[in-house]
Coordinates of C-alpha atoms and ligand atoms in Angstrom, one line a residue:
M1 CA -42.6 -42.9 32.0
A2 CA -45.6 -41.9 29.7
C3 CA -44.9 -38.3 30.6
F4 CA -41.2 -38.7 29.7
R5 CA -42.2 -40.1 26.3
W6 CA -44.6 -37.3 25.7
S7 CA -42.0 -34.6 26.4
D8 CA -39.4 -36.5 24.4
S9 CA -41.7 -36.4 21.4
Q10 CA -42.6 -32.8 22.1
F11 CA -38.9 -31.9 22.0
A12 CA -38.5 -33.8 18.7
Y13 CA -41.5 -32.0 17.3
Q14 CA -40.1 -28.6 18.4
L15 CA -36.7 -29.4 17.0
A16 CA -38.2 -30.6 13.7
T17 CA -40.2 -27.3 13.5
V18 CA -37.0 -25.2 14.1
V19 CA -35.1 -27.2 11.5
A20 CA -38.0 -26.9 9.0
L21 CA -38.3 -23.1 9.7
L22 CA -34.5 -22.7 9.3
F23 CA -34.6 -24.6 6.1
V24 CA -37.5 -22.5 4.7
Y25 CA -35.6 -19.4 5.8
L26 CA -32.5 -20.4 4.0
V27 CA -34.3 -21.5 0.9
A28 CA -36.3 -18.2 0.9
K29 CA -33.0 -16.3 1.4
A30 CA -31.3 -18.2 -1.4
V31 CA -34.3 -17.6 -3.8
H32 CA -34.3 -13.9 -2.8
N33 CA -30.5 -13.6 -3.4
K34 CA -30.6 -15.4 -6.7
F35 CA -33.9 -14.1 -8.3
I36 CA -35.2 -11.0 -6.4
S37 CA -32.2 -9.1 -5.0
P38 CA -31.2 -6.0 -7.0
L39 CA -27.9 -7.8 -7.5
C40 CA -29.5 -10.8 -9.3
K41 CA -28.7 -9.5 -12.7
I42 CA -25.0 -9.3 -12.0
P43 CA -23.1 -12.1 -13.7
G44 CA -21.5 -14.9 -11.6
S45 CA -22.0 -18.4 -10.4
S46 CA -25.3 -19.4 -8.8
L47 CA -23.5 -20.8 -5.8
N48 CA -21.7 -17.5 -5.2
A49 CA -25.0 -15.6 -5.5
V50 CA -26.8 -17.7 -2.8
S51 CA -24.0 -18.7 -0.3
W52 CA -20.8 -17.4 1.2
L53 CA -19.2 -20.8 1.2
P54 CA -17.2 -20.3 -2.0
W55 CA -16.0 -16.9 -0.7
Y56 CA -14.6 -18.6 2.5
K57 CA -13.1 -21.3 0.4
Y58 CA -11.3 -18.8 -1.8
W59 CA -10.2 -16.7 1.2
F60 CA -8.8 -19.6 3.3
S61 CA -6.9 -21.0 0.3
G62 CA -4.8 -17.8 0.0
Y63 CA -5.6 -17.8 -3.7
M64 CA -8.6 -15.5 -3.7
H65 CA -6.8 -13.2 -6.3
C66 CA -6.5 -16.2 -8.7
E67 CA -10.1 -17.3 -8.2
V68 CA -11.4 -13.8 -8.7
L69 CA -9.3 -13.5 -11.9
R70 CA -10.8 -16.9 -13.1
L71 CA -14.3 -15.6 -12.4
H72 CA -13.7 -12.4 -14.3
E73 CA -12.2 -14.2 -17.3
K74 CA -15.4 -16.3 -17.4
Y75 CA -18.1 -13.8 -16.6
G76 CA -16.7 -10.4 -17.6
P77 CA -15.8 -7.1 -16.0
V78 CA -18.4 -7.3 -13.1
V79 CA -18.8 -10.4 -11.1
R80 CA -20.9 -11.3 -8.0
I81 CA -18.4 -12.9 -5.6
G82 CA -20.8 -13.4 -2.7
P83 CA -24.5 -12.7 -1.9
S84 CA -23.8 -9.1 -1.2
E85 CA -20.3 -8.6 -2.6
V86 CA -19.3 -7.5 -6.2
S87 CA -15.9 -7.3 -7.8
F88 CA -15.1 -4.9 -10.7
I89 CA -12.1 -4.7 -13.1
D90 CA -13.3 -1.9 -15.3
K91 CA -11.3 1.3 -15.1
T92 CA -14.4 3.4 -14.7
A93 CA -15.1 1.4 -11.5
W94 CA -11.9 2.9 -10.0
K95 CA -13.4 6.4 -10.2
D96 CA -16.9 5.3 -9.3
I97 CA -15.8 3.5 -6.1
Y98 CA -12.8 5.3 -4.8
S99 CA -13.0 8.9 -6.0
L100 CA -13.4 11.9 -3.7
K101 CA -16.9 12.7 -5.0
R102 CA -18.1 9.4 -3.7
C103 CA -16.7 9.8 -0.1
R104 CA -20.0 10.4 1.5
Q105 CA -21.8 7.6 -0.4
I106 CA -19.2 4.9 -0.1
E107 CA -17.1 4.0 3.0
R108 CA -14.2 1.7 3.9
D109 CA -15.8 -1.7 4.8
P110 CA -14.6 -2.3 8.4
K111 CA -15.4 -6.0 8.0
S112 CA -12.7 -6.5 5.4
F113 CA -10.3 -4.0 6.7
P114 CA -9.8 -4.7 10.4
S115 CA -7.6 -2.2 12.1
L116 CA -4.5 -3.3 14.0
T117 CA -2.9 -0.1 14.9
P118 CA -3.0 1.2 18.5
N119 CA -6.4 2.0 19.8
G120 CA -8.1 0.2 17.0
S121 CA -7.5 2.8 14.3
K122 CA -9.6 5.5 16.0
F123 CA -6.5 7.8 15.8
D124 CA -4.9 7.2 12.5
L125 CA -5.3 7.5 8.7
L126 CA -6.9 4.1 8.5
T127 CA -9.8 5.2 10.5
Y128 CA -13.4 4.6 9.3
S129 CA -14.5 8.1 10.4
P130 CA -14.5 10.3 7.3
S131 CA -14.2 13.5 9.3
D132 CA -11.2 12.3 11.3
H133 CA -9.6 10.8 8.2
A134 CA -9.9 14.2 6.4
R135 CA -8.3 16.0 9.3
Y136 CA -5.4 13.5 9.5
R137 CA -4.9 13.8 5.7
R138 CA -4.9 17.7 6.0
I139 CA -2.2 17.5 8.7
L140 CA 0.0 14.8 7.1
N141 CA -0.3 15.7 3.4
P142 CA 2.3 18.5 3.7
C143 CA 4.8 16.0 5.1
F144 CA 4.5 14.0 1.9
A145 CA 4.3 16.9 -0.6
E146 CA 6.9 16.8 -3.4
K147 CA 9.0 19.5 -1.7
A148 CA 9.0 17.7 1.6
T149 CA 9.7 14.3 0.0
K150 CA 12.8 15.8 -1.7
T151 CA 14.2 16.7 1.7
Y152 CA 14.2 13.0 2.7
E153 CA 16.4 12.0 -0.2
P154 CA 19.7 12.2 1.7
T155 CA 18.2 9.8 4.3
V156 CA 17.0 7.4 1.7
R157 CA 20.4 7.5 -0.1
K158 CA 22.4 6.9 3.1
N159 CA 20.3 3.8 3.9
V160 CA 20.6 2.4 0.4
D161 CA 24.4 3.0 0.3
K162 CA 24.7 1.1 3.6
M163 CA 22.9 -1.9 2.2
V164 CA 24.8 -1.8 -1.1
A165 CA 28.1 -1.7 0.9
K166 CA 27.0 -4.7 2.9
L167 CA 26.1 -6.6 -0.3
L168 CA 29.4 -5.6 -2.0
A169 CA 31.3 -7.1 1.0
I170 CA 29.4 -10.4 0.6
V171 CA 29.8 -10.5 -3.2
E172 CA 33.5 -9.7 -3.0
K173 CA 34.0 -13.0 -1.3
G174 CA 32.7 -14.7 -4.5
N175 CA 29.4 -14.4 -6.4
A176 CA 26.7 -14.9 -3.8
S177 CA 23.2 -16.1 -3.2
I178 CA 21.3 -13.2 -1.8
N179 CA 17.9 -13.4 -0.1
V180 CA 16.6 -10.2 -1.6
T181 CA 13.2 -10.5 0.2
K182 CA 15.0 -10.2 3.5
W183 CA 17.5 -7.5 2.6
L184 CA 14.9 -5.3 0.8
Q185 CA 12.5 -5.7 3.7
W186 CA 15.2 -4.6 6.2
L187 CA 16.1 -1.7 4.0
T188 CA 12.5 -0.4 3.5
F189 CA 11.8 -0.7 7.2
D190 CA 15.0 1.3 8.0
M191 CA 14.1 3.9 5.4
V192 CA 10.6 4.5 6.6
T193 CA 11.5 4.7 10.3
D194 CA 14.5 7.0 9.4
V195 CA 12.1 9.2 7.4
C196 CA 9.6 9.2 10.3
W197 CA 11.9 10.2 13.1
G198 CA 15.4 10.8 11.7
E199 CA 16.6 7.5 13.3
S200 CA 16.4 4.1 11.7
F201 CA 15.6 0.8 13.3
E202 CA 19.0 -0.5 12.0
C203 CA 17.9 -3.8 10.5
V204 CA 20.5 -3.6 7.7
D205 CA 23.3 -2.7 10.2
Q206 CA 22.4 -5.6 12.4
E207 CA 21.4 -7.9 9.6
K208 CA 18.3 -8.9 11.4
S209 CA 14.7 -8.0 11.7
H210 CA 13.7 -5.5 14.4
P211 CA 10.9 -7.0 16.6
C212 CA 8.5 -4.4 15.1
L213 CA 9.3 -5.6 11.6
A214 CA 8.6 -9.2 12.5
L215 CA 5.4 -8.1 14.3
S216 CA 4.1 -6.1 11.4
M217 CA 4.6 -9.1 9.2
D218 CA 2.6 -11.2 11.7
L219 CA 0.0 -8.6 11.9
V220 CA -0.6 -8.6 8.2
S221 CA -1.3 -12.4 8.4
L222 CA -3.3 -12.0 11.6
S223 CA -5.5 -9.2 10.0
S224 CA -6.4 -11.7 7.2
F225 CA -8.0 -14.0 9.7
I226 CA -9.4 -11.4 12.0
V227 CA -11.7 -10.7 9.1
F228 CA -13.7 -13.8 10.2
I229 CA -14.3 -12.6 13.7
S230 CA -14.4 -8.9 13.1
W231 CA -18.2 -8.9 13.9
W232 CA -17.2 -10.1 17.4
K233 CA -15.5 -7.0 18.7
G234 CA -14.5 -8.3 22.1
L235 CA -12.6 -11.3 20.6
K236 CA -11.0 -9.1 17.9
D237 CA -9.8 -6.6 20.5
L238 CA -8.4 -9.5 22.6
L239 CA -6.5 -10.9 19.7
V240 CA -5.1 -7.5 18.8
K241 CA -4.0 -7.1 22.5
L242 CA -2.4 -10.5 22.5
S243 CA -0.5 -9.7 19.4
G244 CA 1.5 -7.1 21.4
V245 CA 1.1 -4.3 18.8
E246 CA -0.1 -1.7 21.2
G247 CA 2.8 -2.0 23.7
L248 CA 5.6 -2.6 21.2
F249 CA 4.7 0.1 18.7
V250 CA 3.4 2.7 21.1
N251 CA 6.6 2.4 23.3
L252 CA 8.7 2.7 20.2
V253 CA 6.9 5.6 18.7
R254 CA 7.1 7.4 21.9
S255 CA 10.8 6.7 22.5
K256 CA 11.7 7.6 18.9
C257 CA 9.7 10.9 19.3
E258 CA 11.5 11.7 22.6
N259 CA 14.9 10.9 20.9
N260 CA 14.0 13.2 18.1
I261 CA 13.5 16.0 20.5
K262 CA 16.6 15.2 22.6
L263 CA 19.1 14.4 19.8
A264 CA 20.2 17.5 18.0
D265 CA 21.3 15.5 15.0
A266 CA 18.0 13.6 14.6
S267 CA 15.9 16.7 15.0
K268 CA 17.9 18.7 12.5
K269 CA 17.4 16.0 9.9
A270 CA 14.3 16.3 7.7
S271 CA 11.7 13.9 9.0
I272 CA 8.0 13.6 9.3
Y273 CA 8.0 14.1 13.0
S274 CA 10.3 17.2 12.7
N275 CA 7.8 18.6 10.2
L276 CA 4.9 18.0 12.6
R277 CA 6.8 19.7 15.4
A278 CA 7.6 22.6 13.1
A279 CA 3.8 22.8 12.3
G280 CA 3.1 23.2 16.1
N281 CA 2.4 19.5 17.0
P282 CA -1.1 19.3 15.5
L283 CA -1.6 15.6 16.6
N284 CA -2.1 14.6 20.2
Q285 CA -0.2 11.7 21.7
A286 CA -2.8 9.0 20.8
E287 CA -3.0 10.3 17.2
L288 CA 0.8 10.4 16.9
D289 CA 1.0 6.7 18.2
G290 CA -1.6 5.7 15.7
N291 CA -0.5 7.6 12.6
L292 CA 3.2 7.0 12.9
T293 CA 2.5 3.2 13.5
A294 CA 0.2 3.2 10.4
L295 CA 3.0 4.9 8.3
V296 CA 5.6 2.4 9.4
I297 CA 3.4 -0.6 8.7
A298 CA 2.0 0.7 5.4
G299 CA 5.3 2.1 4.2
S300 CA 7.7 -0.8 4.7
E301 CA 6.1 -4.0 3.7
T302 CA 4.6 -2.6 0.5
T303 CA 7.8 -0.9 -0.8
G304 CA 9.9 -3.9 0.2
F305 CA 7.7 -6.2 -1.8
A306 CA 7.6 -4.0 -4.9
L307 CA 11.4 -3.9 -4.9
T308 CA 11.7 -7.7 -4.5
A309 CA 9.2 -8.2 -7.3
T310 CA 11.1 -5.8 -9.6
S311 CA 14.5 -7.4 -8.9
Y312 CA 13.0 -10.8 -9.4
Y313 CA 11.4 -10.0 -12.8
L314 CA 14.5 -8.3 -14.0
A315 CA 16.5 -11.4 -13.1
K316 CA 14.0 -13.6 -14.8
N317 CA 14.1 -11.4 -18.0
P318 CA 17.7 -10.8 -18.9
D319 CA 16.9 -8.6 -21.8
C320 CA 15.0 -6.2 -19.5
F321 CA 17.9 -6.4 -17.0
R322 CA 20.4 -5.4 -19.7
R323 CA 18.2 -2.5 -20.9
A324 CA 17.7 -1.2 -17.3
A325 CA 21.3 -1.6 -16.4
T326 CA 22.5 0.1 -19.6
E327 CA 20.2 3.0 -19.0
V328 CA 21.4 3.6 -15.4
R329 CA 25.1 2.9 -16.1
S330 CA 25.2 5.4 -19.0
A331 CA 23.4 8.1 -17.1
F332 CA 26.0 8.7 -14.4
S333 CA 29.7 8.9 -14.1
S334 CA 29.9 7.4 -10.6
A335 CA 27.7 5.9 -7.9
D336 CA 27.9 9.1 -5.9
D337 CA 26.3 11.0 -8.8
I338 CA 23.1 9.0 -8.7
N339 CA 20.4 11.3 -7.6
D340 CA 16.6 11.2 -7.8
D341 CA 16.1 14.2 -10.1
A342 CA 18.2 12.5 -12.8
L343 CA 16.6 9.1 -12.1
K344 CA 13.1 10.6 -12.7
K345 CA 14.2 11.2 -16.3
L346 CA 15.1 7.5 -17.0
P347 CA 11.9 6.0 -18.7
Y348 CA 13.0 2.4 -18.7
L349 CA 13.8 2.3 -15.0
K350 CA 10.3 3.7 -14.3
A351 CA 8.7 1.2 -16.6
T352 CA 10.4 -1.8 -14.8
I353 CA 8.7 -0.7 -11.6
D354 CA 5.3 0.0 -13.2
E355 CA 5.4 -3.4 -14.8
A356 CA 6.3 -5.1 -11.5
L357 CA 3.4 -3.2 -9.8
R358 CA 1.1 -4.4 -12.5
M359 CA 2.1 -8.1 -12.3
T360 CA 2.1 -8.2 -8.5
P361 CA 0.2 -5.2 -7.0
A362 CA 1.0 -4.9 -3.2
E363 CA -2.7 -5.4 -2.4
P364 CA -3.8 -8.0 -4.9
N365 CA -7.3 -8.5 -3.6
G366 CA -10.1 -5.9 -3.7
L367 CA -9.9 -3.1 -1.1
A368 CA -13.5 -3.4 -0.1
R369 CA -15.8 -0.4 0.3
K370 CA -19.4 -0.4 1.4
V371 CA -22.2 1.5 -0.3
V372 CA -23.8 3.7 2.4
A373 CA -26.0 5.9 0.1
S374 CA -29.6 5.0 1.0
G375 CA -30.8 4.8 -2.5
G376 CA -27.9 2.7 -3.8
L377 CA -25.5 3.9 -6.6
D378 CA -24.5 3.3 -10.2
I379 CA -21.0 1.8 -10.4
A380 CA -19.5 1.2 -13.8
G381 CA -23.0 1.1 -15.3
Q382 CA -24.4 -1.4 -12.7
F383 CA -27.0 -0.5 -10.0
I384 CA -25.5 -1.4 -6.6
P385 CA -27.9 -1.3 -3.5
K386 CA -27.0 0.0 -0.1
N387 CA -24.8 -2.3 2.1
T388 CA -23.2 -4.1 -0.8
A389 CA -19.4 -4.6 -0.5
I390 CA -17.7 -3.5 -3.7
Y391 CA -14.1 -3.2 -5.0
V392 CA -11.8 -3.2 -7.9
S393 CA -9.7 -6.5 -7.7
Q394 CA -6.3 -5.3 -8.6
F395 CA -4.7 -8.7 -9.5
A396 CA -7.7 -9.7 -11.7
A397 CA -7.8 -6.2 -13.4
N398 CA -4.0 -6.3 -14.0
R399 CA -3.8 -9.8 -15.4
S400 CA -7.1 -9.7 -17.4
S401 CA -6.7 -10.9 -21.0
S402 CA -9.3 -8.3 -21.9
H403 CA -7.0 -5.5 -20.7
F404 CA -3.5 -6.7 -21.6
H405 CA -1.7 -8.5 -24.4
L406 CA 0.4 -11.3 -22.8
P407 CA -0.9 -10.4 -19.3
D408 CA 1.2 -12.9 -17.4
E409 CA 4.5 -11.8 -19.0
Y410 CA 6.8 -9.1 -17.7
H411 CA 7.2 -6.4 -20.5
P412 CA 8.2 -3.0 -19.3
E413 CA 8.0 -2.0 -23.0
R414 CA 4.2 -1.9 -22.7
W415 CA 4.6 1.3 -20.6
L416 CA 6.8 2.9 -23.3
G417 CA 4.4 2.9 -26.3
D418 CA 5.7 -0.4 -27.9
A419 CA 3.3 -1.2 -30.8
A420 CA 2.8 -4.8 -29.7
F421 CA 1.0 -3.5 -26.6
E422 CA -0.9 -0.6 -28.2
N423 CA -4.3 -2.0 -27.1
D424 CA -3.3 -2.4 -23.4
D425 CA -5.5 -0.6 -21.0
L426 CA -2.8 0.9 -18.8
D427 CA -5.2 3.2 -16.9
V428 CA -6.6 0.1 -15.2
V429 CA -3.4 -0.3 -13.2
Q430 CA -3.7 1.8 -10.0
P431 CA -1.3 0.2 -7.4
F432 CA -1.8 3.2 -5.1
I433 CA -5.5 3.3 -5.7
M434 CA -7.1 6.8 -6.2
G435 CA -9.3 9.4 -4.5
V436 CA -9.9 9.7 -0.8
N437 CA -7.5 7.0 0.4
V438 CA -4.9 7.3 -2.4
C439 CA -1.6 6.2 -0.9
I440 CA -0.1 9.2 1.0
G441 CA 3.4 7.8 0.6
R442 CA 3.5 7.1 -3.2
G443 CA 6.0 9.9 -4.0
L444 CA 8.3 8.7 -1.2
A445 CA 7.8 5.0 -2.3
F446 CA 8.9 5.9 -5.9
M447 CA 11.9 7.8 -4.7
E448 CA 13.0 4.8 -2.5
M449 CA 12.4 2.3 -5.4
R450 CA 14.3 4.4 -8.0
L451 CA 17.3 5.0 -5.8
T452 CA 17.5 1.4 -4.6
L453 CA 17.2 -0.2 -8.0
A454 CA 19.6 2.3 -9.6
K455 CA 22.3 1.8 -7.0
L456 CA 21.9 -2.0 -7.2
L457 CA 22.0 -1.9 -11.0
W458 CA 25.1 0.3 -10.8
E459 CA 27.1 -2.1 -8.7
F460 CA 25.7 -5.6 -9.5
D461 CA 24.5 -8.1 -12.1
W462 CA 22.1 -10.6 -10.8
T463 CA 20.3 -13.8 -12.0
V464 CA 17.7 -16.2 -10.8
E465 CA 19.1 -19.3 -9.0
G466 CA 18.0 -22.5 -10.7
A467 CA 14.3 -22.9 -10.5
G468 CA 14.3 -20.1 -7.9
G469 CA 11.3 -17.8 -8.0
K470 CA 8.7 -20.5 -8.5
D471 CA 7.5 -20.0 -4.9
F472 CA 7.4 -16.2 -5.6
E473 CA 5.2 -16.7 -8.7
Q474 CA 2.8 -18.9 -6.7
S475 CA 2.7 -16.8 -3.5
K476 CA -0.4 -16.8 -1.5
A477 CA -2.1 -13.5 -0.6
W478 CA -4.6 -12.2 1.8
H479 CA -4.5 -8.5 2.4
V480 CA -1.0 -8.4 1.0
W481 CA 1.3 -11.2 -0.3
I482 CA 2.6 -13.8 2.0
K483 CA 6.4 -13.5 1.7
S484 CA 8.2 -16.2 -0.1
H485 CA 12.0 -15.8 0.1
V486 CA 13.5 -14.9 -3.3
H487 CA 17.1 -15.9 -3.7
L488 CA 19.1 -14.2 -6.5
R489 CA 22.7 -14.8 -7.5
F490 CA 24.6 -11.5 -7.2
S491 CA 27.9 -10.7 -8.8
K492 CA 29.9 -7.5 -9.3
R493 CA 28.8 -5.8 -12.5
G494 CA 30.5 -7.2 -15.6
D495 CA 31.8 -10.3 -13.8
V496 CA 29.1 -12.5 -15.3
V497 CA 27.7 -12.2 -18.7
I498 CA 23.9 -11.8 -18.3
C499 CA 22.5 -13.8 -21.2
Ligands
HEM1 C1 5.2 0.5 -3.5 C2 4.8 0.9 -2.3 C3 3.4 1.2 -1.9 C4 2.2 0.7 -2.4 C5 2.0 -0.2 -3.6 C6 1.2 1.3 -1.6 C7 -0.2 1.0 -1.8 C8 -1.2 1.6 -1.1 C9 -2.6 1.3 -1.3 C10 -3.2 0.4 -2.4 C11 -3.3 2.1 -0.4 C12 -4.8 2.1 -0.2 C13 -5.3 1.3 1.0 C14 -6.8 1.4 1.2 O1 -7.4 2.4 1.0 O2 -7.4 0.5 1.7 C15 -2.3 2.8 0.4 C16 -2.7 3.6 1.5 C17 -1.7 4.1 2.3 N1 -0.4 4.1 2.2 FE1 0.7 3.2 0.7 N2 1.7 2.1 -0.6 C18 3.1 2.0 -0.8 C19 4.0 2.8 0.0 C20 3.7 3.6 1.0 C21 4.6 4.4 1.8 C22 6.2 4.5 1.5 C23 3.9 5.0 2.8 C24 4.4 5.9 3.9 C25 5.6 6.0 4.4 C26 2.5 4.6 2.7 C27 1.5 4.9 3.5 C28 0.2 4.7 3.3 C29 -0.9 5.2 4.2 C30 -0.7 5.9 5.5 C31 -2.1 4.8 3.6 C32 -3.5 5.1 4.0 C33 -4.0 6.4 3.3 C34 -5.4 6.8 3.6 O3 -6.3 6.0 3.8 O4 -5.6 8.1 3.6 N3 2.4 3.7 1.6 N4 -1.1 2.5 0.0

């Protein structure tokens, strides 16, 4: 009995020692983070400097983009978001973090960018290996050069025409409530798959999401939470396996590639896969699986969202709608005349897209990079030590009152030299980022957006339904926005006076 009491108290003593040591360690770490760390001079709240708890709270809430904006409005252009994480909104930070000259000193941070493509991103553009990334870019860049992109225009037009015909049939039955989020997501998924292989996944035809589209949406949400367990590689790999991405995408990529070889029509049509075949198949099977999956995931969701946002903001701002519609309707004599070379010359149309990308950039939170240079680096005038996560927060930069007049209002005019916005810092808006990882599909995305909007503006007028759009304005976001369904009332052009 005495012995039991003795070991009992010994256990209590040991436990108390462990707790005390842990407490001392945490206090010492907090003191170091707040007063000694090279990041201690960076503005921000004391709690964020010493603990990750606020970070987790922001991330779980889905409103990290709003929290980071709030912190920047309070503390200025550089803010410490966590003990070893710093957010910037200054335009010089874009160059200092993402430019080519920094590619050996700063790398993608795998913790905040978990890969979900087949084989864990070893074989695609989203890889963390700078040398593999450079090789994939060298191989794929020609497929996205201006000349190659132009050859995809007939494919893009055909898909847009198909959707417009479907919408016309709906509208002809009486002015209609259209879920633009859904239709534009179907369209952009069809366009990117058709451009990849010369064969679309036919979401618009069948008026339903292909399982791969549904899966890529789920993956985007999943990736947001995988961030928390990315340090536990086994569990992360298991979750990715359970998601079914490998099987579904790999089988599809392979069957579409085989069809492209078999079907004379598909292989004659300009496509990324045909271009790769013409270049002598420079990617092996695993690399094809990974890269084509990455293109489909990166190229559908983003463009669909940007189109939804532009359509919504136009509906919400009838003056802007009228100006955009007038520009398009007076530039052509028929819908068949609408072509991308002519659309490139329409400044207001371009400004409507630029302004939507400013208001709601496809990736609103910072695309984190990690400093790997042993001596640390200067970023936008601040010394940043090795192993710090750094980024430009797009939403915070684009909505900052220090960068824009009326930052929360949609004014395409700010892109056209309007005097009211002469002090706007337009260079801060980089929806496709810049440098090493600049979006490979930005030229294609702009062509898709121009043609889709122009053809919609040619045929239809549209307005917001009642209080519709409130959900859109309050969307949550992790890596990308969580979709809220935007319903707009469509009518044939001229049937309803847009006032
Ligand atoms: C409005 C539409 C789009 C937006 C706003 C957008 C935005 C972005 C952004 C911000 C990145 C950088 C991600 C990072 O480094 O962490 C990126 C990369 C990428 N995008 Fe896009 N994108 C769009 C359309 C497309 C399209 C149409 C495609 C292809 C069909 C595409 C393919 C890619 C790929 C493969 C990457 C990775 C590039 C690399 O790391 O080298 N994107 N995009």
